[in-house]
Short mmCIF file of C-alpha atoms in Angstrom, two decimals:
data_model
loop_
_atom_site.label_atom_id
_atom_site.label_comp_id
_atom_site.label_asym_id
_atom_site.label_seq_id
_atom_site.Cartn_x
_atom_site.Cartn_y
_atom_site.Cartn_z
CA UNK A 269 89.31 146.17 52.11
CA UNK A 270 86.45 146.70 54.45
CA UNK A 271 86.34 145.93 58.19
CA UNK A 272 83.89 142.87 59.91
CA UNK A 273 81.40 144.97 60.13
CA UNK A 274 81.58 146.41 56.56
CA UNK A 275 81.54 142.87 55.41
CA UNK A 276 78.71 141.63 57.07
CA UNK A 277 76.76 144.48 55.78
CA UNK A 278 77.86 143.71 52.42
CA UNK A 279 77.38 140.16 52.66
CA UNK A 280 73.57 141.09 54.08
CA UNK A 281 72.68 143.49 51.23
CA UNK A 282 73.59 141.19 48.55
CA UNK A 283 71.13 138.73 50.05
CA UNK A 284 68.88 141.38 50.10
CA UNK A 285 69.12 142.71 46.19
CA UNK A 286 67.94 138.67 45.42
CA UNK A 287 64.98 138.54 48.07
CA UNK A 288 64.09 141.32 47.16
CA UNK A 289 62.61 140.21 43.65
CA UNK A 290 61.12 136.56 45.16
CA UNK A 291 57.89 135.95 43.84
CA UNK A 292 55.18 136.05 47.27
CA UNK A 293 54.83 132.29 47.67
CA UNK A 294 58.66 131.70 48.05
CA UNK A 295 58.77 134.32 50.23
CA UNK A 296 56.57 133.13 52.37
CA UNK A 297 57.66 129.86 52.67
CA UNK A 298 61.09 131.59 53.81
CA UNK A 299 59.35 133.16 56.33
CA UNK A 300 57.71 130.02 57.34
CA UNK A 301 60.92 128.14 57.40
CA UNK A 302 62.86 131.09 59.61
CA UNK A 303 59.98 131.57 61.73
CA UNK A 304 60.17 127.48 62.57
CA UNK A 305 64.08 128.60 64.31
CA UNK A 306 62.85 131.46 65.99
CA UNK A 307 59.65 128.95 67.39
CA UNK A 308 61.82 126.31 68.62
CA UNK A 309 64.34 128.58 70.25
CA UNK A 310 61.33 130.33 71.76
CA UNK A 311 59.69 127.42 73.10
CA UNK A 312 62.97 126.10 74.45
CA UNK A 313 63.89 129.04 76.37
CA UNK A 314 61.29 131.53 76.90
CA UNK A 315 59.01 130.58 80.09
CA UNK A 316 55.92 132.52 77.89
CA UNK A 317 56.35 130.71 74.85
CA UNK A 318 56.70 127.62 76.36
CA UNK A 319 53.63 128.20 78.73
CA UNK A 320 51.64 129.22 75.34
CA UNK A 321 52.43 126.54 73.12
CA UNK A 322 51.78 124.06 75.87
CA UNK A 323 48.43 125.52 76.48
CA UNK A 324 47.44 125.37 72.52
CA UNK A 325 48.93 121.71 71.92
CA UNK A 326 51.86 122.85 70.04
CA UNK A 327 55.42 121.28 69.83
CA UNK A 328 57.67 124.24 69.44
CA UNK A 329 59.76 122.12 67.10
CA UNK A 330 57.01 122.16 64.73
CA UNK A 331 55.84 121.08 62.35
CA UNK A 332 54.89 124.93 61.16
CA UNK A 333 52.40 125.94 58.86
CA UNK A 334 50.59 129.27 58.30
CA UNK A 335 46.83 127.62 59.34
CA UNK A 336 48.86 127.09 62.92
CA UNK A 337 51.04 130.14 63.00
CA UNK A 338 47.27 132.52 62.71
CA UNK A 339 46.21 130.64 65.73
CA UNK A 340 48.61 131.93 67.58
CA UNK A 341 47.28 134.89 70.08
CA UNK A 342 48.31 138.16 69.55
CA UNK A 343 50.79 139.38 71.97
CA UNK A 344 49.67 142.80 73.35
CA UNK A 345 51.60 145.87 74.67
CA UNK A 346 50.65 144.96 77.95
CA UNK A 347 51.82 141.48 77.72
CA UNK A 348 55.31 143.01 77.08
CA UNK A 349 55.10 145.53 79.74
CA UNK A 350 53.79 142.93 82.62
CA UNK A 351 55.30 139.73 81.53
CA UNK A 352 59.06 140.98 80.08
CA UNK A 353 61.07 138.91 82.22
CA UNK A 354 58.96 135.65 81.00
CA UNK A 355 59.05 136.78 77.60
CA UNK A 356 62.69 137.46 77.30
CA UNK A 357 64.98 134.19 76.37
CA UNK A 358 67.45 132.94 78.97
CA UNK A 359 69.80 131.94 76.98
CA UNK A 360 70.16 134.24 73.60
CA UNK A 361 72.16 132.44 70.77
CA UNK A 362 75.53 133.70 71.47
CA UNK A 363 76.29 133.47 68.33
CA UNK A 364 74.26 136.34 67.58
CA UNK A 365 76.34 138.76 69.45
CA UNK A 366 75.88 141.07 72.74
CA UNK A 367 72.39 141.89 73.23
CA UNK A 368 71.04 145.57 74.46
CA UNK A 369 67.78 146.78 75.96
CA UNK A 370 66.20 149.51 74.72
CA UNK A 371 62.92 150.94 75.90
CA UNK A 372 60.27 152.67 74.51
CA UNK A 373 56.57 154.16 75.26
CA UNK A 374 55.73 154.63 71.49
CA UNK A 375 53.91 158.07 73.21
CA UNK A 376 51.50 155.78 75.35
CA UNK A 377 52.86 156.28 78.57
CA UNK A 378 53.29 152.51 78.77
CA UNK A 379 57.05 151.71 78.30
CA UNK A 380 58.34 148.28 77.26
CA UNK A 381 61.58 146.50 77.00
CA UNK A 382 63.00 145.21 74.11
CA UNK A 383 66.70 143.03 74.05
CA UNK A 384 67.82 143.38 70.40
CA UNK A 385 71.35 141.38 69.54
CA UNK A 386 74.25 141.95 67.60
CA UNK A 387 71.83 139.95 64.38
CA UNK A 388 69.04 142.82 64.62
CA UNK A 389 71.61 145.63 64.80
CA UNK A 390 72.66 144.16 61.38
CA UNK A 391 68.95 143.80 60.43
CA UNK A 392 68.94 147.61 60.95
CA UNK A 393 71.48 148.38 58.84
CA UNK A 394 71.31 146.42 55.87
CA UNK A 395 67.46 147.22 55.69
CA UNK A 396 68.45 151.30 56.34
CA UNK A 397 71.12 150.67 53.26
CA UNK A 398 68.62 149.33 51.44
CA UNK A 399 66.68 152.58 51.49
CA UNK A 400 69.87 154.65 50.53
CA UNK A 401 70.10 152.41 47.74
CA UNK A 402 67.06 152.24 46.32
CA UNK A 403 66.44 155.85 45.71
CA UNK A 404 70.12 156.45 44.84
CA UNK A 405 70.90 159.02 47.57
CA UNK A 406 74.16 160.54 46.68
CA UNK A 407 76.46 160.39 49.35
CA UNK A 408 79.05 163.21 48.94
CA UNK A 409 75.77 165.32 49.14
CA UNK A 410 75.59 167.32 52.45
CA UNK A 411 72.66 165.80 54.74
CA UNK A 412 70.26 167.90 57.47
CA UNK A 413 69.39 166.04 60.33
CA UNK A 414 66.84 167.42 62.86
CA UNK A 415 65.36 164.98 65.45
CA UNK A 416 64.89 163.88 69.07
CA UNK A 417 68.00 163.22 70.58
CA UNK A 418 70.21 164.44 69.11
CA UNK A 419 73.34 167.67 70.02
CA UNK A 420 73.25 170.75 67.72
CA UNK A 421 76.50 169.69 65.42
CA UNK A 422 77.81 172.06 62.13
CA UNK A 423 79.63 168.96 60.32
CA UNK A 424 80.29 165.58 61.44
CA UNK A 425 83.79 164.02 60.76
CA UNK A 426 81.99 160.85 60.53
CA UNK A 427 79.92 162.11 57.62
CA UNK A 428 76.66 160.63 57.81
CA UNK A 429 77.05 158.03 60.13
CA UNK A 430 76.22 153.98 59.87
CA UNK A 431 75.19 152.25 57.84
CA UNK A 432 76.11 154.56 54.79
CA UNK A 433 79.84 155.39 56.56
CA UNK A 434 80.58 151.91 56.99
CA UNK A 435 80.71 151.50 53.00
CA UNK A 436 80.96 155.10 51.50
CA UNK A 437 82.95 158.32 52.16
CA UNK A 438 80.27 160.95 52.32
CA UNK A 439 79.58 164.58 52.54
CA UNK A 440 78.69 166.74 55.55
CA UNK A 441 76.05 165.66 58.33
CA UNK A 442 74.35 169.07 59.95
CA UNK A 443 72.12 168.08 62.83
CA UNK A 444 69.82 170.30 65.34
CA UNK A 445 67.19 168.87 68.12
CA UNK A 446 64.00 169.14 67.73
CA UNK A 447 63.73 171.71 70.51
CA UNK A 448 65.55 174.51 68.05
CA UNK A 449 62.90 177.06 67.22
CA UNK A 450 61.44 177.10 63.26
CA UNK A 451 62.64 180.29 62.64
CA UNK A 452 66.19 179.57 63.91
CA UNK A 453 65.96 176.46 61.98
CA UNK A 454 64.47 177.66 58.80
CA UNK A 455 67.51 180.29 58.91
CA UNK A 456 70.22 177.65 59.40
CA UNK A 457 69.01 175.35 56.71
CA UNK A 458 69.59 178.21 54.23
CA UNK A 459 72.99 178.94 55.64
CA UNK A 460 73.89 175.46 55.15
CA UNK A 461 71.88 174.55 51.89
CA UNK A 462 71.93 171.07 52.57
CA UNK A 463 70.75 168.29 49.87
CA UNK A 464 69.24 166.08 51.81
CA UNK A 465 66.99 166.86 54.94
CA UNK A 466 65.65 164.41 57.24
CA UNK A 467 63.07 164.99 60.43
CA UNK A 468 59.31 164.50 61.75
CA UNK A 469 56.26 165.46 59.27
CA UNK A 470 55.22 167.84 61.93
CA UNK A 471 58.39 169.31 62.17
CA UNK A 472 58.73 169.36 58.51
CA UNK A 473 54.82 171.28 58.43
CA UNK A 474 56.10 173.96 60.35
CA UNK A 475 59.48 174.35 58.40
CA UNK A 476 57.16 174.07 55.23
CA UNK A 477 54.63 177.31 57.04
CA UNK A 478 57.84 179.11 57.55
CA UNK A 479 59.23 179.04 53.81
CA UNK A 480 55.91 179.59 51.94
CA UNK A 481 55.24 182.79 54.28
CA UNK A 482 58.50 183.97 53.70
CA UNK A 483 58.60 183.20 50.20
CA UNK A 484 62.28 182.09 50.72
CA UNK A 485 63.51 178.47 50.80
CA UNK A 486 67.16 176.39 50.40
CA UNK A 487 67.76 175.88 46.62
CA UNK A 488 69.40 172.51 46.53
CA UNK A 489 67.24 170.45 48.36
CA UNK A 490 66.97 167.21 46.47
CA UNK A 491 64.62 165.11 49.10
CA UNK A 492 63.13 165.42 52.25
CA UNK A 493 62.47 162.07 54.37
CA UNK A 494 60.47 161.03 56.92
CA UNK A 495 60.36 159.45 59.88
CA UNK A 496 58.61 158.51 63.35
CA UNK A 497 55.29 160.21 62.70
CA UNK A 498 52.42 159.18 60.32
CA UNK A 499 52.85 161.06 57.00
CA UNK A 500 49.88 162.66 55.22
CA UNK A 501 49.11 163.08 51.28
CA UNK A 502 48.88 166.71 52.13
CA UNK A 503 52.29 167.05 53.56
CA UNK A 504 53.47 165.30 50.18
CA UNK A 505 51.71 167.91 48.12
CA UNK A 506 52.91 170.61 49.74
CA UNK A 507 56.16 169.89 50.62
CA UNK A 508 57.07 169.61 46.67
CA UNK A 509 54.77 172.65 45.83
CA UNK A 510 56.82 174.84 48.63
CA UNK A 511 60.47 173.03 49.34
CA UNK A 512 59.98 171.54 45.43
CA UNK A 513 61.51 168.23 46.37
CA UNK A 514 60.19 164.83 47.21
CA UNK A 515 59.27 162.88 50.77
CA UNK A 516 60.25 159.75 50.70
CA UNK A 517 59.10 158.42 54.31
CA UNK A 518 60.07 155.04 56.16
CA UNK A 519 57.50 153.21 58.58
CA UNK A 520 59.51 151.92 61.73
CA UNK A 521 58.84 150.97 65.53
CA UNK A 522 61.23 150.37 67.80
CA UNK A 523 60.81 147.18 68.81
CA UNK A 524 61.18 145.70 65.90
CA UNK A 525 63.14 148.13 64.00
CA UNK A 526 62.45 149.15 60.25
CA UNK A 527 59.42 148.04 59.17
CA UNK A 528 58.04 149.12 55.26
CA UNK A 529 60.49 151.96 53.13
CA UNK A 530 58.47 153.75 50.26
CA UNK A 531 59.32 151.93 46.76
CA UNK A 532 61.69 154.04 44.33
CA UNK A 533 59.01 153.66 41.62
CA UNK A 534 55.48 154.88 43.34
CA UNK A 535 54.62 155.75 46.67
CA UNK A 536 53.57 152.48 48.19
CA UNK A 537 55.46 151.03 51.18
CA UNK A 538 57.54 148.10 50.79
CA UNK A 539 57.22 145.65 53.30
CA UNK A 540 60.63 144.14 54.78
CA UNK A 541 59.43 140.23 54.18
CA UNK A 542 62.86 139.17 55.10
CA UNK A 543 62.58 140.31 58.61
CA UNK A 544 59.27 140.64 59.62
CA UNK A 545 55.93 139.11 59.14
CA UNK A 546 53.53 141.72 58.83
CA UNK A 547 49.65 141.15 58.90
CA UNK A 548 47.12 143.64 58.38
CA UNK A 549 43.76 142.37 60.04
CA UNK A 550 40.48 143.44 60.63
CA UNK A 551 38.18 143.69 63.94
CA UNK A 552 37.60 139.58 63.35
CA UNK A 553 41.33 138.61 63.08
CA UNK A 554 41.05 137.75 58.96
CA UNK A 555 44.01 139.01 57.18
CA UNK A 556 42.60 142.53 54.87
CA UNK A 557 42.50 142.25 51.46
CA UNK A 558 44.19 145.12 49.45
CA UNK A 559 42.45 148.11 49.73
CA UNK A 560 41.12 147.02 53.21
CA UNK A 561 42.38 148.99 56.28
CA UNK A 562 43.29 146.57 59.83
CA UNK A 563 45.46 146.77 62.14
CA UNK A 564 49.11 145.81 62.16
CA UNK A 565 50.55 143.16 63.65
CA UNK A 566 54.52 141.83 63.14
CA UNK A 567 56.35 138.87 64.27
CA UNK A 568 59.53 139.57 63.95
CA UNK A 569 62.00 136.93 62.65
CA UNK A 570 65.74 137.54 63.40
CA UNK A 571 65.18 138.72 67.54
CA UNK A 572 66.23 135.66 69.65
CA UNK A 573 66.49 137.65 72.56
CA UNK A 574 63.13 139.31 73.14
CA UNK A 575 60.77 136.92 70.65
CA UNK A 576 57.64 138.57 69.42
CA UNK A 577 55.17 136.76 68.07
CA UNK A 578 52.32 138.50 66.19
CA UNK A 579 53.20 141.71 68.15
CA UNK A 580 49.88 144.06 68.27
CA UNK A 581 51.78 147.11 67.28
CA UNK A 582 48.00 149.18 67.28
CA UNK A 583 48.98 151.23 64.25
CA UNK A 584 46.47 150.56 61.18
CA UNK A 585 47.49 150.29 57.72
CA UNK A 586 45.91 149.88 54.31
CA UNK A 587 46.97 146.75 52.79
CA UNK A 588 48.63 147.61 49.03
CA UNK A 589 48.38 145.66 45.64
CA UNK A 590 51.32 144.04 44.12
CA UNK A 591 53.51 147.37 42.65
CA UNK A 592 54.46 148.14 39.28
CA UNK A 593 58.39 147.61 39.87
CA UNK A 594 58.25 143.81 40.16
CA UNK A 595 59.60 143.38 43.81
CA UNK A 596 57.56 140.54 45.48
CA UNK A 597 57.93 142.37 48.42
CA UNK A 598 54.25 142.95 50.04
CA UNK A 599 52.86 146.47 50.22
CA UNK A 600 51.23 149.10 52.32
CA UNK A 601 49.32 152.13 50.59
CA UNK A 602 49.41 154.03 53.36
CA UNK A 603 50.13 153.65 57.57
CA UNK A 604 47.32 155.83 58.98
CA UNK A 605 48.22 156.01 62.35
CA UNK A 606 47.65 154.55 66.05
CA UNK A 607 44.30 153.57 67.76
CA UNK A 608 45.21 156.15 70.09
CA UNK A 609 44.34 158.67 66.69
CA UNK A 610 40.74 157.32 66.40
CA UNK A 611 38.19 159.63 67.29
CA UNK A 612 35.73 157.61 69.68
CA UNK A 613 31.55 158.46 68.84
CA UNK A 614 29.49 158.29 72.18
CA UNK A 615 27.50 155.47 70.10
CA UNK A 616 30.84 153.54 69.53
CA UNK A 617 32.03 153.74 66.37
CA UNK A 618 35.17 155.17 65.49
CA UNK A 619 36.93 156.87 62.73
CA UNK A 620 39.83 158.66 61.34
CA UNK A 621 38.93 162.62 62.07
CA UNK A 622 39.36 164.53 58.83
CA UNK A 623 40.91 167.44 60.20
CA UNK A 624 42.97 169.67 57.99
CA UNK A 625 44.95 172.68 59.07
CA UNK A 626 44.18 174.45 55.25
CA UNK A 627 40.22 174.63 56.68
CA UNK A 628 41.47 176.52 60.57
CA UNK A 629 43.59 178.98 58.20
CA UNK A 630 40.00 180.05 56.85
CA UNK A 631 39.53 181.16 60.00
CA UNK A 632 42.98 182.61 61.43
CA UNK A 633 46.42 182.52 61.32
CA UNK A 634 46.97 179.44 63.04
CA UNK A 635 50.15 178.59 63.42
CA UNK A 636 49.66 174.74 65.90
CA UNK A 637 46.92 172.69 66.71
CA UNK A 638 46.28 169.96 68.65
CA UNK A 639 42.86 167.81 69.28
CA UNK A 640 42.73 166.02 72.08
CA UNK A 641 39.41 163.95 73.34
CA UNK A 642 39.10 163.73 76.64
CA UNK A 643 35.88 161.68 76.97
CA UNK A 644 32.87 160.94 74.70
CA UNK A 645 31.48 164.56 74.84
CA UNK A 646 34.61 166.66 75.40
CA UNK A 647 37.19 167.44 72.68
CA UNK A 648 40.30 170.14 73.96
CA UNK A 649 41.58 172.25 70.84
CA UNK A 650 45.15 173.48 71.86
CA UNK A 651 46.02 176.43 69.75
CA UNK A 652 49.62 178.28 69.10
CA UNK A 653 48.21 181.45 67.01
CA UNK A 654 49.86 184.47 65.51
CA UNK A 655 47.01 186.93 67.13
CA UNK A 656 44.43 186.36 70.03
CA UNK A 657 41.15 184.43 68.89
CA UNK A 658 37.75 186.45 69.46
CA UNK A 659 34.52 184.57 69.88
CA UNK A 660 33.32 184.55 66.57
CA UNK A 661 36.51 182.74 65.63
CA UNK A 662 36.21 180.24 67.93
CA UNK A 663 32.82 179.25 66.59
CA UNK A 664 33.53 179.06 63.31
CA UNK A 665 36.74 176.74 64.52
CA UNK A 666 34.43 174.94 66.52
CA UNK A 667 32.06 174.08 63.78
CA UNK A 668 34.85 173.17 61.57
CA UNK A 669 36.59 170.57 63.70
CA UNK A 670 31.93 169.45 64.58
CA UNK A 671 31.90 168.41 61.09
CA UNK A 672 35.22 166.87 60.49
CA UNK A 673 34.76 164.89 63.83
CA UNK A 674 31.30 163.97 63.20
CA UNK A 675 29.78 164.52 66.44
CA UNK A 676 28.64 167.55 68.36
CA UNK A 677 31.71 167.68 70.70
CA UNK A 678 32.24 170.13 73.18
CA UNK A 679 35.44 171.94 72.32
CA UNK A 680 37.24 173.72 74.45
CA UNK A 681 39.91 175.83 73.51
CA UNK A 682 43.52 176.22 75.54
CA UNK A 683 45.92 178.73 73.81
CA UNK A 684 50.03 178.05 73.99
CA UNK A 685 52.35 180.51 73.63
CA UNK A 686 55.18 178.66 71.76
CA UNK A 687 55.38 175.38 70.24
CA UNK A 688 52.72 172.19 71.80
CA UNK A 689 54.48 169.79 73.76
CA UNK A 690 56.04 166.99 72.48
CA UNK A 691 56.28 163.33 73.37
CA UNK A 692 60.04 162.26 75.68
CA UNK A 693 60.77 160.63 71.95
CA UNK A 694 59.84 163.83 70.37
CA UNK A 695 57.44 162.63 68.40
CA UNK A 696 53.62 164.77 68.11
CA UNK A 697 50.25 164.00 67.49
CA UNK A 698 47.49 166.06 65.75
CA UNK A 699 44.62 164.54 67.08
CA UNK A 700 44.68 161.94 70.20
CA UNK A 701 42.00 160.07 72.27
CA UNK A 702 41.75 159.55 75.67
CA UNK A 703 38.92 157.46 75.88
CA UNK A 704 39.30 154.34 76.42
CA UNK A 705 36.67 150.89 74.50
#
């Protein structure tokens, strides 16, 4: 028989495997309906939300429709960081168990609070189950584990930990940090052969480098999944071509938890309707159309402790069509990153820099980069390499990354001699601007 916890996972996936197939206009009226609880809990104890629907006319009891939920304002990362203790309820639903703070710079330097209650910690789970379940993972399978905060561990008792433990016996969990060199890593995954390997798309680039140049790799890996970083088409490609298994990648943040899994059937992103409102909008505030790219903003409809309310999360995202396996659930093609990712023209525009490692190895045997603008002129290219760059290598490298930016930058180069430093949360970025519209 299973525990309370165990059954209120159960009892939350079953809901789940019938939402899960709602056609989009009941869906959204759900939404509509749970977002009216959250409003009116908001408005009753959260001195922001009361201040903000006084100041646009609106009773936080409602009534709610989607014409007055868009003219809402956005709430930015610097409302969060400046105006927490306003935002935060005063008195959280105790019914929805002991809430926790947990805090987070999402690499920005600027770190927020978040409470999330006993409700979103079941949120977590049940939508984490859901992606075991959907692409049939099988648990008495060993799993690899390599990540940011986590202790260097040869076989967990507790198998592979909540949610799957709660429901499932399972195989093995291995787990390193993220700090464990690639070659000590690449060495230890073939000891262990595990089936299952989960980690950044960074990390996973360099453990991909490692195998193709050694032309040795572990033989039963079955599927390789993502997390924490944006995830390229590339990295796809080659990560079946070299490893010969699958990514299947989830889009999270941590303030409002999991956000889109990949669908079993193609390699859209699912979004989580039941938990989050997700809108994809472009520079005038108008929700994209599929195909359309915007940035992402969530309100997220279970948190009664720390409400957030069309939550500027400044990724961007292309908005999906409706996908072939007949889930109602919305869908993302692809999460393309953070604003901060954006390379900034000195005549204002901005785009996604097409940089691609396969062009620098042209070039040299490069085994790290990082881009990093520092104003409107001046782009830093930081560079782990096998061998020591000459001049004529530089140039070609700096016409390269010219083109693929755009602009004429100025590149200087700074050389590393290990691995490029990573964010507190482990995470690492490829390209990064400092300037600032």
């Amino acid at each position: 028989m299973p525990g309370r916890a165990a059954a209120d996972l159960m009892a939350q996936l079953y809901q789940l495997e019938q939402t899960q197939y709602f056609p989009e206009q009941l869906l959204r009226t759900r939404q509509l309906q749970q977002f009216a609880y959250v409003a009116r809990h908001a408005g009753e104890t959260s001195e922001f939300y009361r201040q903000r629907f006084e100041e646009l006319g609106f009773a936080a009891a409602g009534p709610w429709t989607w014409e007055r939920f868009a003219q809402l304002p956005l709430l930015t990362r610097r409302d969060l960081q400046t105006q927490a203790d306003q935002i935060h309820s005063q008195r959280p639903p105790a019914s929805h168990g002991q809430w926790h703070e947990l805090q987070t710079s999402g690499s920005t330097g600027q770190v927020v609070a978040v409470r999330r209650t006993g409700v979103n910690q079941l949120m977590w789970l049940a939508l984490s189950m859901r992606d075991h379940l959907w692409h049939q993972r099988d648990f008495r399978q060993s799993l690899a584990v390599v990540r940011a905060n986590v202790e260097s561990n040869e076989g967990s008792q507790q198998g592979w930990g909540a949610p799957v433990s709660l429901l499932h016996e399972t195989g093995p969990c291995f787990t390193r940090p993220l700090s464990t060199d690639v070659t000590e890593l690449a060495a230890w995954l073939l000891e262990k052969q595990p089936h299952y390997l989960l980690t950044y798309p960074t990390y996973l680039a360099s453990l991909i480098d490692h195998f193709e140049s050694s032309g040795i790799r572990p033989q039963q890996l079955q599927q390789v999944r993502t997390i924490g970083e944006t995830l390229s088409p590339a990295l796809r490609t080659r990560c079946q071509a070299v490893l010969g298994a699958p990514i299947v990648d989830t889009y999270s943040a941590q303030e409002v938890g999991v956000i889109a899994l990949q669908c079993p059937e193609s390699d859209l992103y699912h979004v989580h309707a039941e938990s989050l409102i997700v809108e994809v909008l472009d520079d005038q505030g108008r929700q994209c159309a599929a195909g359309a790219t915007g940035r992402v903003v969530v309100t997220d409809l279970h948190n009664f402790a720390t409400p957030l309310f069309r939550y500027e999360l400044r990724d961007y995202a292309q908005v999906g069509p409706a996908c072939r396996c007949g889930r109602g659930l919305p869908t993302l093609t692809r999460v393309l990153g953070r604003e901060r990712n954006m390379v900034v023209l000195p005549n204002g525009q901005r785009h996604w820099p097409l940089v691609g490692l396969h062009h620098f190895r042209e070039v040299a045997q490069i085994l790290q980069y990082q881009l990093i603008q520092h104003d409107l002129e001046q782009v830093e290219m930081r560079l782990v390499t096998a061998v020591s760059l000459d001049a004529s290598a530089e140039a070609r490298l700096t016409s390269i990354v010219q083109s693929a930016l755009g602009h004429a930058f100025q590149i200087r180069f700074s050389y590393f001699d290990s691995e490029l430093p990573r964010s507190a949360g482990g995470k690492f970025e490829e390209f990064l601007s400092h300037v600032v519209q």
